[in-house]
């Protein structure tokens, strides 16, 4: 379905009057309603807002495409609006949004809204086209521009006979370079990366074919013949795509953002053949050696982050519910039973503890799955449970009924990696079985033998890892004075060094791991408090600097700085990334000093945090909350002052 077929003239407004995100949503919903295709405007608006809660639909470059699929929509339609001044729609590149397209799709199995999204994302990559739309003075002119661009990018479909002839003719001119694009949501960024790769290749006179792995499925799929003919393949993806088909080919593996912003560089690399040969783990060709050797550190980090990313929802959700239980309980009733003394507190504590209890099994399970694919999940999950429980052989040999010592986070980490490689070993061993047994491997052989082996391994190593874990916890519990402050400084600084990168994640994982300690004491909770305050300081320091040192920042940066107040208070360190990326020499040192100071002060004042997230919103659950807020304020002010000193005024930069 073509874009212009979905737009009613009454649903186009060339001078939006709103200046805030929520207000522009109201204005666009009204435009959709004018088409007569909504049975319940409020319900559709709520669907739009629910989608925005997941992630912003501002795709950058001044464009926003809010969309919703809902039963209140009678017929698929599209509204469009222009803001000459621009509106902050929380775009990932911090740009103001000028062009708005709101998509309404009826509930059901069809994927009309995804088709429209992909078409819009593609044609709006053209900067001249976007500018011409913004300059439109008449609705007819606006629609005519879209129609012409759509005809250019998506010519009317010809008959099947002509299409078959074109396919046949093209067999002699197969593309030199192939590409695959995919993002986690499979909507805008997938198609933006594909369009940019196509544009750059076309500009260089290079033939390319790009497969998109979107929410509506795989489009423009690469054929076996095209893969065999290609000199190089670019995989710009932030999620798993089918890779076994590329065995023996030169493959560049990168993130989808590089497909958007570094497409020119990727095309040049592909032309030069500057890529390793991909060797699929599913291949049994023993005489081939893969030239694609990821460093051990990168492999470890990739697998660990797969586990951590799946673990965090359990940690955050469960941890905050547990913290609420302590907030709502009465300590004086029974100090030994704090958190469970009142019915309301007991409810939150029980639910939170159940959710939090999944942390270690999920961590281990998804690390193993990252290593060995789906067969690794059950094996890693069981290994994580055994590590958490601390079972040993002594439990089953009548030595003692109380020999279990939890191996904690370290044990679950080990279980994930061991479980993953155990499954890889089983895959290798079972590869010699007859092909007729292929179907029973994932449902019988891998789980039975994998779970048995990981159980034997974990029962053997749990005493050792448990002892290490206990020793580490005892050491942390014994820390006091200077040693506590030094640890707080280090953890706070780590949160600001790369703001979401390996150092940040290492500190955060260390902090959340302390919350899993059985009968955790004040020192364990103090570590989490220092970690969170260290992550809150960078956005707040930048927000303060953009407010009080305006001449150091551009107008766009000052507007983005205001958003960082909210992000900092919400413990979203990533709000500082655009500033750090634009000026790392000045921004990062200032943030590191501010975060390190805040972490040290938090430790010095004995602040403790039972929740792994929440920022200022969980302040009531923090022990010594007033001094925690003072520590946050001091760290943020020091970071802002340093940033003001280090950055030169814009009018003095030559």
XYZ file of C-alpha atoms in Angstrom:
654
model
C 0.000 0.000 0.000
C 1.360 3.391 -1.005
C 1.845 6.230 1.472
C -0.222 8.767 -0.457
C -3.177 6.336 -0.505
C -3.314 6.478 3.293
C -3.267 10.263 3.744
C -6.458 12.290 3.748
C -5.980 16.006 2.996
C -7.855 16.784 6.224
C -5.157 14.873 8.116
C -2.276 17.111 7.005
C -1.268 20.243 8.911
C 1.661 22.333 7.685
C 1.919 24.544 10.774
C 1.712 22.531 13.978
C 1.198 24.855 16.934
C 2.425 22.519 19.681
C 5.830 22.968 21.307
C 5.934 19.895 23.557
C 5.890 16.177 22.883
C 2.591 15.364 24.606
C 0.866 18.325 22.996
C 2.025 17.399 19.517
C 0.705 13.877 20.110
C -2.713 15.374 20.888
C -2.567 17.521 17.750
C -1.606 14.582 15.527
C -4.253 12.309 17.044
C -6.831 14.978 16.203
C -5.589 14.935 12.604
C -5.937 11.150 12.444
C -9.441 11.443 13.857
C -10.400 13.898 11.073
C -9.998 11.073 8.580
C -13.016 9.369 10.186
C -11.062 6.166 10.750
C -11.067 6.138 14.573
C -13.869 4.636 16.643
C -12.290 5.740 19.940
C -9.813 8.623 19.794
C -8.757 8.324 23.447
C -8.018 4.625 23.133
C -5.871 5.239 20.059
C -4.015 8.056 21.839
C -3.271 5.732 24.763
C -1.877 3.176 22.296
C 0.415 5.865 20.851
C 1.637 6.841 24.328
C 2.189 3.188 25.277
C 4.394 2.798 22.196
C 6.371 5.916 23.168
C 6.964 4.403 26.610
C 8.895 1.551 24.960
C 11.225 3.904 23.084
C 10.940 7.177 21.234
C 9.643 7.032 17.669
C 11.750 10.032 16.695
C 14.175 8.410 14.259
C 16.556 11.361 14.075
C 17.411 13.803 11.293
C 14.391 15.902 12.315
C 11.809 13.153 11.731
C 9.355 11.433 14.090
C 6.994 8.599 13.127
C 4.666 7.809 16.059
C 2.553 4.753 15.321
C 0.087 2.334 16.891
C -1.834 -0.763 15.913
C -5.124 -0.774 17.803
C -8.705 -2.049 17.659
C -9.969 1.559 17.757
C -8.677 2.033 14.182
C -11.293 1.145 11.595
C -9.060 1.534 8.563
C -5.328 2.101 8.102
C -4.512 5.774 7.682
C -1.780 8.345 8.102
C -1.617 11.900 9.443
C 1.209 14.340 8.762
C 2.354 17.572 10.344
C 5.189 20.095 10.114
C 6.746 22.163 12.888
C 8.871 24.951 11.422
C 10.523 25.699 14.779
C 11.020 22.055 15.718
C 9.899 20.071 18.770
C 11.971 18.032 21.229
C 10.543 14.551 20.587
C 13.451 12.801 22.406
C 15.262 11.798 19.216
C 18.271 9.505 19.673
C 20.526 12.083 17.962
C 19.119 14.919 20.122
C 17.822 16.764 17.052
C 14.558 18.699 17.096
C 11.781 17.034 15.092
C 10.204 19.032 12.249
C 8.428 16.324 10.240
C 5.751 14.163 11.870
C 3.929 11.188 10.381
C 1.452 9.389 12.659
C 0.433 5.925 11.513
C -2.842 4.289 12.571
C -3.358 0.606 11.783
C -6.293 -1.655 12.705
C -5.699 -4.543 15.057
C -5.204 -7.833 13.252
C -2.662 -10.000 11.509
C -1.710 -7.567 8.750
C 1.483 -5.530 8.968
C 0.381 -2.419 7.083
C 1.917 -0.084 9.671
C 5.299 -1.806 9.390
C 5.223 -1.572 5.597
C 4.442 2.151 5.849
C 7.164 2.608 8.466
C 9.756 0.987 6.255
C 8.727 3.101 3.242
C 8.741 6.333 5.241
C 12.100 5.530 6.856
C 13.532 4.889 3.406
C 12.326 7.988 1.542
C 13.017 10.313 4.488
C 16.726 9.484 4.396
C 16.977 12.005 1.548
C 17.847 15.367 3.159
C 16.713 17.449 0.164
C 13.360 15.681 0.181
C 12.914 16.369 3.908
C 13.748 20.041 3.439
C 11.312 20.369 0.552
C 8.535 18.860 2.646
C 9.215 21.284 5.504
C 9.089 24.226 3.084
C 5.708 23.155 1.656
C 3.092 25.888 1.718
C 0.140 23.894 0.359
C -1.198 20.457 1.284
C -1.381 19.478 -2.395
C 2.280 20.423 -2.816
C 3.181 18.347 0.254
C 1.331 15.262 -1.027
C 2.711 15.702 -4.535
C 6.285 15.676 -3.184
C 5.602 12.427 -1.340
C 3.964 10.886 -4.401
C 6.907 11.741 -6.670
C 9.459 10.467 -4.164
C 7.520 7.270 -3.627
C 7.284 6.691 -7.369
C 11.033 7.202 -7.571
C 11.911 4.805 -4.742
C 9.059 2.293 -5.164
C 7.901 2.175 -8.818
C 4.483 0.727 -9.477
C 4.600 -3.093 -9.568
C 4.720 -4.570 -13.029
C 3.130 -7.823 -14.137
C 4.574 -11.126 -12.955
C 5.890 -11.851 -16.434
C 7.968 -8.654 -16.526
C 9.235 -9.268 -12.982
C 10.291 -12.787 -13.912
C 12.136 -11.438 -16.945
C 13.949 -8.850 -14.842
C 15.008 -11.517 -12.362
C 16.246 -13.684 -15.208
C 18.165 -10.799 -16.800
C 19.760 -9.883 -13.487
C 21.281 -13.312 -13.007
C 24.192 -12.239 -15.161
C 24.735 -9.108 -13.071
C 24.561 -10.385 -9.506
C 25.484 -7.813 -6.837
C 29.140 -7.577 -5.813
C 28.391 -6.697 -2.200
C 25.616 -8.035 -0.009
C 24.375 -6.685 3.285
C 22.001 -7.586 6.095
C 20.522 -4.986 8.449
C 18.617 -5.637 11.669
C 17.842 -3.804 14.898
C 16.167 -5.136 18.065
C 12.777 -3.621 17.227
C 13.166 -4.225 13.513
C 11.517 -0.992 12.433
C 13.152 2.342 11.598
C 16.883 1.753 12.083
C 16.806 -1.474 10.077
C 15.556 0.361 7.005
C 17.611 3.520 7.565
C 20.795 1.422 7.534
C 19.635 -0.381 4.392
C 18.855 2.884 2.610
C 22.203 4.455 3.513
C 24.135 1.411 2.310
C 22.186 1.450 -0.951
C 22.813 5.187 -1.436
C 26.558 4.990 -0.779
C 26.977 1.968 -3.046
C 24.983 3.647 -5.808
C 27.119 6.786 -5.540
C 30.238 4.661 -6.057
C 28.696 2.729 -8.955
C 28.756 -0.498 -6.935
C 26.043 -3.145 -7.163
C 24.665 -4.085 -3.750
C 21.698 -5.968 -2.340
C 20.533 -5.366 1.227
C 18.373 -7.817 3.161
C 16.302 -6.297 5.969
C 15.384 -8.345 9.047
C 12.424 -6.263 10.229
C 9.455 -6.855 12.508
C 7.363 -7.919 9.540
C 9.933 -10.567 8.610
C 12.828 -10.816 6.179
C 12.545 -8.665 3.075
C 14.757 -8.747 -0.007
C 16.236 -12.052 1.194
C 19.681 -12.991 -0.082
C 19.739 -16.055 -2.321
C 22.268 -18.855 -2.267
C 23.489 -17.847 -5.726
C 23.988 -14.211 -4.673
C 25.927 -15.254 -1.585
C 28.206 -17.489 -3.633
C 28.881 -14.675 -6.113
C 29.424 -11.866 -3.569
C 32.937 -10.668 -2.804
C 32.013 -9.459 0.686
C 28.996 -9.360 2.992
C 28.174 -6.607 5.495
C 26.118 -7.616 8.538
C 24.995 -4.443 10.347
C 22.826 -5.894 13.093
C 22.087 -5.537 16.784
C 20.356 -8.903 16.999
C 21.030 -12.427 15.781
C 20.609 -13.059 12.060
C 21.105 -16.251 10.090
C 24.888 -16.506 9.683
C 25.559 -20.142 8.732
C 24.769 -19.344 5.083
C 27.841 -17.062 4.950
C 30.292 -19.838 5.811
C 33.556 -19.346 3.928
C 32.729 -15.798 2.776
C 34.356 -12.521 3.806
C 31.990 -10.926 6.308
C 32.078 -7.545 8.093
C 30.077 -7.821 11.330
C 29.127 -4.513 12.950
C 26.278 -2.731 14.720
C 23.263 -1.306 12.897
C 24.249 2.261 13.860
C 27.385 1.869 11.708
C 25.159 0.968 8.790
C 23.526 4.384 9.206
C 26.475 6.583 10.124
C 29.478 4.704 8.645
C 27.964 3.218 5.504
C 30.595 4.852 3.273
C 33.409 3.309 5.312
C 31.727 -0.110 5.293
C 31.313 -0.061 1.510
C 35.010 0.859 1.081
C 36.077 -1.965 3.398
C 33.914 -4.427 1.504
C 35.375 -3.318 -1.854
C 38.917 -3.783 -0.555
C 38.059 -7.171 0.894
C 39.122 -5.872 4.295
C 37.179 -8.497 6.236
C 37.814 -11.868 7.901
C 36.450 -15.102 6.467
C 33.430 -16.223 8.422
C 33.424 -19.835 9.563
C 30.066 -20.985 10.871
C 30.095 -23.056 14.051
C 27.485 -25.245 12.374
C 29.952 -26.299 9.717
C 31.737 -29.629 10.062
C 34.373 -28.862 7.448
C 37.527 -29.765 9.347
C 39.886 -28.579 6.611
C 38.694 -24.955 6.846
C 40.029 -22.563 9.444
C 38.138 -19.400 10.304
C 40.060 -16.174 9.955
C 37.471 -14.422 12.112
C 39.007 -14.640 15.582
C 37.350 -12.448 18.148
C 39.542 -11.581 21.069
C 38.835 -13.511 24.251
C 38.008 -10.262 26.035
C 35.407 -9.276 23.443
C 33.887 -12.762 23.465
C 33.681 -12.727 27.253
C 32.081 -9.278 27.268
C 29.554 -10.173 24.548
C 28.428 -13.344 26.332
C 28.365 -11.651 29.739
C 26.271 -8.741 28.452
C 23.784 -11.153 26.929
C 23.292 -12.628 30.394
C 23.258 -9.269 32.162
C 20.747 -7.684 29.747
C 18.275 -10.523 30.336
C 18.960 -10.528 34.069
C 18.391 -6.827 34.713
C 14.558 -6.775 34.480
C 14.399 -9.368 37.272
C 16.983 -7.492 39.333
C 15.436 -4.062 38.909
C 11.816 -5.149 39.310
C 12.462 -7.481 42.229
C 14.984 -5.192 43.910
C 12.717 -2.159 43.922
C 9.799 -4.198 45.303
C 12.070 -5.472 48.087
C 13.177 -1.921 48.840
C 9.527 -0.847 49.024
C 8.894 -3.639 51.524
C 11.515 -2.214 53.874
C 10.129 1.278 53.357
C 6.602 0.185 54.272
C 7.544 -2.056 57.205
C 7.808 -1.279 60.932
C 11.283 -2.147 62.206
C 10.228 -1.990 65.863
C 7.781 -4.909 65.605
C 10.490 -7.507 65.064
C 13.938 -6.307 63.924
C 14.947 -9.844 62.969
C 11.985 -10.092 60.602
C 12.326 -6.602 59.115
C 10.616 -6.451 55.720
C 7.973 -9.035 56.636
C 6.415 -7.596 59.798
C 3.282 -6.121 58.191
C 1.004 -7.705 55.534
C 1.741 -5.019 52.940
C 5.491 -5.250 53.492
C 5.355 -9.056 53.416
C 3.509 -8.943 50.071
C 6.132 -6.708 48.421
C 9.012 -8.621 50.010
C 7.694 -12.011 48.887
C 6.990 -10.957 45.299
C 10.260 -9.037 45.051
C 12.283 -11.921 46.464
C 10.715 -14.361 44.014
C 11.575 -12.091 41.071
C 15.038 -11.356 42.434
C 15.647 -15.076 42.892
C 15.704 -15.541 39.122
C 18.733 -13.264 38.797
C 21.490 -15.883 38.952
C 19.745 -18.640 36.927
C 18.795 -16.156 34.184
C 22.318 -14.719 34.106
C 23.855 -18.182 33.709
C 21.187 -19.371 31.276
C 21.566 -16.522 28.813
C 25.365 -16.536 28.980
C 25.223 -20.210 28.003
C 22.654 -19.449 25.307
C 24.912 -16.748 23.856
C 27.701 -19.316 23.594
C 25.794 -22.400 22.428
C 22.499 -21.026 21.118
C 19.143 -22.307 22.412
C 20.380 -25.728 23.664
C 22.587 -23.868 26.136
C 19.687 -22.115 27.901
C 18.442 -25.011 30.047
C 21.954 -26.166 30.887
C 23.083 -22.710 31.978
C 19.838 -22.078 33.870
C 20.260 -25.280 35.933
C 23.911 -24.428 36.544
C 22.852 -21.015 37.863
C 20.298 -22.599 40.215
C 22.921 -24.999 41.581
C 25.420 -22.158 42.019
C 22.841 -20.086 43.874
C 21.843 -22.990 46.135
C 25.455 -24.020 46.704
C 24.851 -27.776 46.528
C 27.908 -30.067 46.777
C 28.490 -33.817 46.681
C 28.601 -33.755 50.477
C 24.885 -32.950 50.506
C 24.163 -36.362 49.028
C 26.737 -38.478 50.876
C 25.435 -37.994 54.432
C 28.430 -35.944 55.498
C 26.253 -33.101 56.635
C 22.876 -31.590 55.861
C 24.218 -28.052 56.132
C 27.177 -28.108 53.747
C 25.591 -25.935 51.032
C 27.425 -22.614 50.595
C 26.081 -20.373 47.850
C 28.593 -19.705 45.084
C 26.650 -16.504 44.373
C 27.267 -14.301 41.383
C 30.726 -15.758 40.691
C 29.306 -19.267 40.628
C 26.474 -18.301 38.282
C 28.940 -16.539 36.013
C 31.087 -19.656 35.891
C 28.037 -21.876 35.396
C 26.983 -19.845 32.370
C 30.317 -20.097 30.614
C 30.934 -23.731 31.572
C 27.392 -24.686 30.576
C 27.736 -23.010 27.186
C 30.980 -24.750 26.345
C 29.672 -28.079 27.658
C 26.863 -27.862 25.106
C 29.337 -26.959 22.349
C 31.324 -30.066 23.304
C 28.171 -32.176 23.158
C 27.336 -30.739 19.740
C 30.763 -31.791 18.536
C 30.476 -35.285 20.007
C 26.939 -35.880 18.748
C 27.801 -34.609 15.268
C 29.091 -38.128 14.538
C 25.668 -39.669 15.118
C 23.538 -40.647 12.099
C 21.541 -37.864 10.448
C 18.338 -39.721 11.344
C 18.919 -38.774 15.002
C 19.252 -35.046 14.258
C 15.722 -34.308 15.481
C 16.227 -35.742 18.977
C 19.429 -33.861 19.771
C 17.884 -30.550 20.927
C 14.927 -32.137 22.753
C 16.640 -35.138 24.355
C 20.400 -35.491 24.048
C 21.552 -31.910 24.720
C 19.286 -31.257 27.737
C 19.771 -34.665 29.396
C 23.531 -34.930 29.030
C 24.079 -31.174 29.349
C 22.147 -30.837 32.618
C 23.813 -33.972 34.018
C 27.312 -32.708 33.178
C 26.749 -29.169 34.491
C 25.318 -30.652 37.704
C 28.403 -32.814 38.236
C 30.719 -29.894 37.490
C 28.891 -27.425 39.743
C 28.659 -29.900 42.634
C 32.426 -30.332 42.360
C 33.397 -26.652 42.148
C 30.728 -25.109 44.377
C 32.768 -25.601 47.572
C 35.718 -23.737 46.029
C 33.737 -20.914 44.470
C 31.510 -20.725 47.546
C 34.560 -20.265 49.735
C 35.881 -17.527 47.433
C 32.478 -15.853 47.413
C 32.226 -16.038 51.198
C 35.753 -14.670 51.577
C 34.993 -11.747 49.268
C 31.793 -10.922 51.132
C 33.556 -11.123 54.498
C 36.280 -8.838 53.173
C 33.730 -6.294 51.988
C 31.886 -6.513 55.293
C 35.112 -5.807 57.163
C 35.934 -2.684 55.178
C 35.827 0.563 57.069
C 37.256 4.070 57.063
C 39.671 4.867 54.237
C 39.275 1.526 52.451
C 35.507 2.095 52.139
C 35.986 5.576 50.760
C 38.579 4.379 48.233
C 36.212 1.642 47.027
C 33.375 4.174 46.712
C 35.637 6.500 44.725
C 36.683 3.733 42.333
C 33.144 2.453 41.754
C 31.716 5.945 41.277
C 34.470 6.857 38.816
C 34.008 3.620 36.854
C 30.368 4.505 36.265
C 31.453 7.713 34.514
C 34.474 6.519 32.523
C 32.514 5.125 29.580
C 28.867 5.786 30.635
C 27.325 2.459 29.671
C 30.433 0.726 28.347
C 32.496 -2.116 29.865
C 33.774 -0.152 32.900
C 30.290 1.134 33.698
C 28.736 -2.305 33.297
C 31.456 -3.957 35.416
C 30.805 -1.572 38.300
C 27.039 -1.950 38.021
C 27.171 -5.746 37.868
C 29.482 -5.750 40.911
C 26.985 -3.579 42.789
C 23.940 -5.691 41.909
C 25.853 -8.870 42.773
C 26.219 -7.641 46.357
C 22.435 -7.464 46.666
C 22.229 -11.231 46.107
C 24.405 -12.006 49.135
C 22.486 -14.013 51.725
C 22.044 -11.921 54.875
C 23.808 -9.009 53.187
C 25.054 -6.383 55.577
C 25.375 -2.596 55.412
C 28.617 -2.756 53.409
C 26.968 -4.663 50.548
C 24.152 -2.127 50.354
C 26.683 0.729 50.556
C 28.369 -0.591 47.402
C 25.123 -0.410 45.411
C 24.523 3.118 46.725
C 27.985 4.247 45.552
C 27.442 2.653 42.140
C 24.084 4.345 41.560
C 25.234 7.776 42.690
C 28.255 7.475 40.390
C 25.927 6.834 37.454
C 23.620 9.727 38.314
C 26.323 12.416 38.442
C 27.425 12.659 34.738
C 24.021 13.718 33.296
C 23.384 16.030 36.248
C 26.839 17.632 35.969
C 26.241 18.259 32.261
C 22.747 19.627 32.927
C 24.116 22.064 35.518
C 26.980 23.081 33.235
C 24.639 23.815 30.321
C 22.505 25.913 32.679
C 25.225 27.984 34.351
C 27.930 27.983 31.659
C 25.732 28.629 28.639
C 28.513 30.144 26.534
C 30.339 26.781 26.530
C 27.539 25.015 24.690
C 25.560 25.369 21.475
C 21.846 26.099 21.570
C 21.080 22.468 20.718
C 23.328 21.238 23.542
C 21.678 23.585 26.028
C 18.261 22.216 25.122
C 19.533 18.647 25.493
C 21.098 19.620 28.805
C 17.669 20.251 30.302
C 16.655 16.663 29.533
C 19.741 15.474 31.430
C 18.246 16.727 34.705
C 15.540 14.093 34.369
C 17.911 11.407 33.078
C 20.408 11.997 35.866
C 17.774 11.917 38.591
C 16.420 8.711 37.027
C 19.883 7.051 37.017
C 20.192 6.987 33.221
C 23.904 7.657 32.735
C 23.604 7.325 28.958
C 22.109 10.828 28.781
C 25.660 12.146 29.012
C 26.970 10.085 26.083
C 26.317 12.643 23.276
C 28.270 15.286 25.212
C 31.101 12.880 26.028
C 31.288 11.696 22.418
C 31.430 15.286 21.113
C 34.110 16.457 23.567
C 35.624 13.492 25.467
C 38.822 15.298 26.521
C 36.907 17.807 28.651
C 33.646 16.053 29.528
C 34.884 12.642 30.710
C 37.515 13.869 33.249
C 35.016 16.300 34.777
C 32.367 13.591 35.104
C 34.829 11.022 36.472
C 35.981 13.408 39.223
C 32.385 14.336 40.132
C 31.217 10.704 40.181
C 34.244 9.510 42.143
C 33.689 12.229 44.744
C 29.979 11.393 45.047
C 30.787 7.682 45.472
C 33.340 8.463 48.177
C 30.937 10.740 50.072
C 28.146 8.157 49.851
C 30.445 5.597 51.450
C 31.711 8.064 54.068
C 28.169 8.919 55.143
C 27.202 5.239 55.414
C 24.464 5.384 52.782
C 23.001 2.037 51.725
C 20.717 1.052 48.842
C 18.675 -2.156 48.645
C 17.274 -1.428 45.160
C 19.446 -1.802 42.033
C 17.863 1.117 40.200
C 15.397 3.972 40.527
C 17.558 7.037 41.072
C 15.963 9.807 43.099
C 12.650 7.923 43.106
C 13.971 5.315 45.553
C 15.577 7.941 47.818
C 13.195 7.129 50.710
C 14.464 3.525 50.723
C 18.117 4.622 51.072
C 19.677 4.642 54.495
C 20.773 8.188 55.427
C 18.839 9.659 52.464
C 19.559 13.321 53.278
C 23.332 12.877 53.147
C 22.968 10.725 50.030
C 21.213 13.616 48.308
C 23.903 15.989 49.614
C 26.598 13.676 48.186
C 24.811 13.636 44.826
C 24.519 17.422 44.837
C 28.192 17.958 45.734
C 29.447 15.497 43.100
C 27.228 17.025 40.410
C 28.247 20.605 41.256
C 31.962 19.727 41.287
C 31.596 17.947 37.928
C 29.745 20.949 36.468
C 32.333 23.438 37.779
C 35.191 21.392 36.348
C 33.388 21.168 33.032
C 32.894 24.933 33.047
C 36.608 25.432 33.696
C 37.841 22.842 31.186
C 35.603 23.861 28.276
C 36.386 27.123 26.562
C 33.630 29.611 25.658
C 32.506 28.992 22.084
C 33.452 32.482 20.942
C 37.076 31.842 22.002
C 37.468 28.551 20.166
C 39.362 29.104 16.966
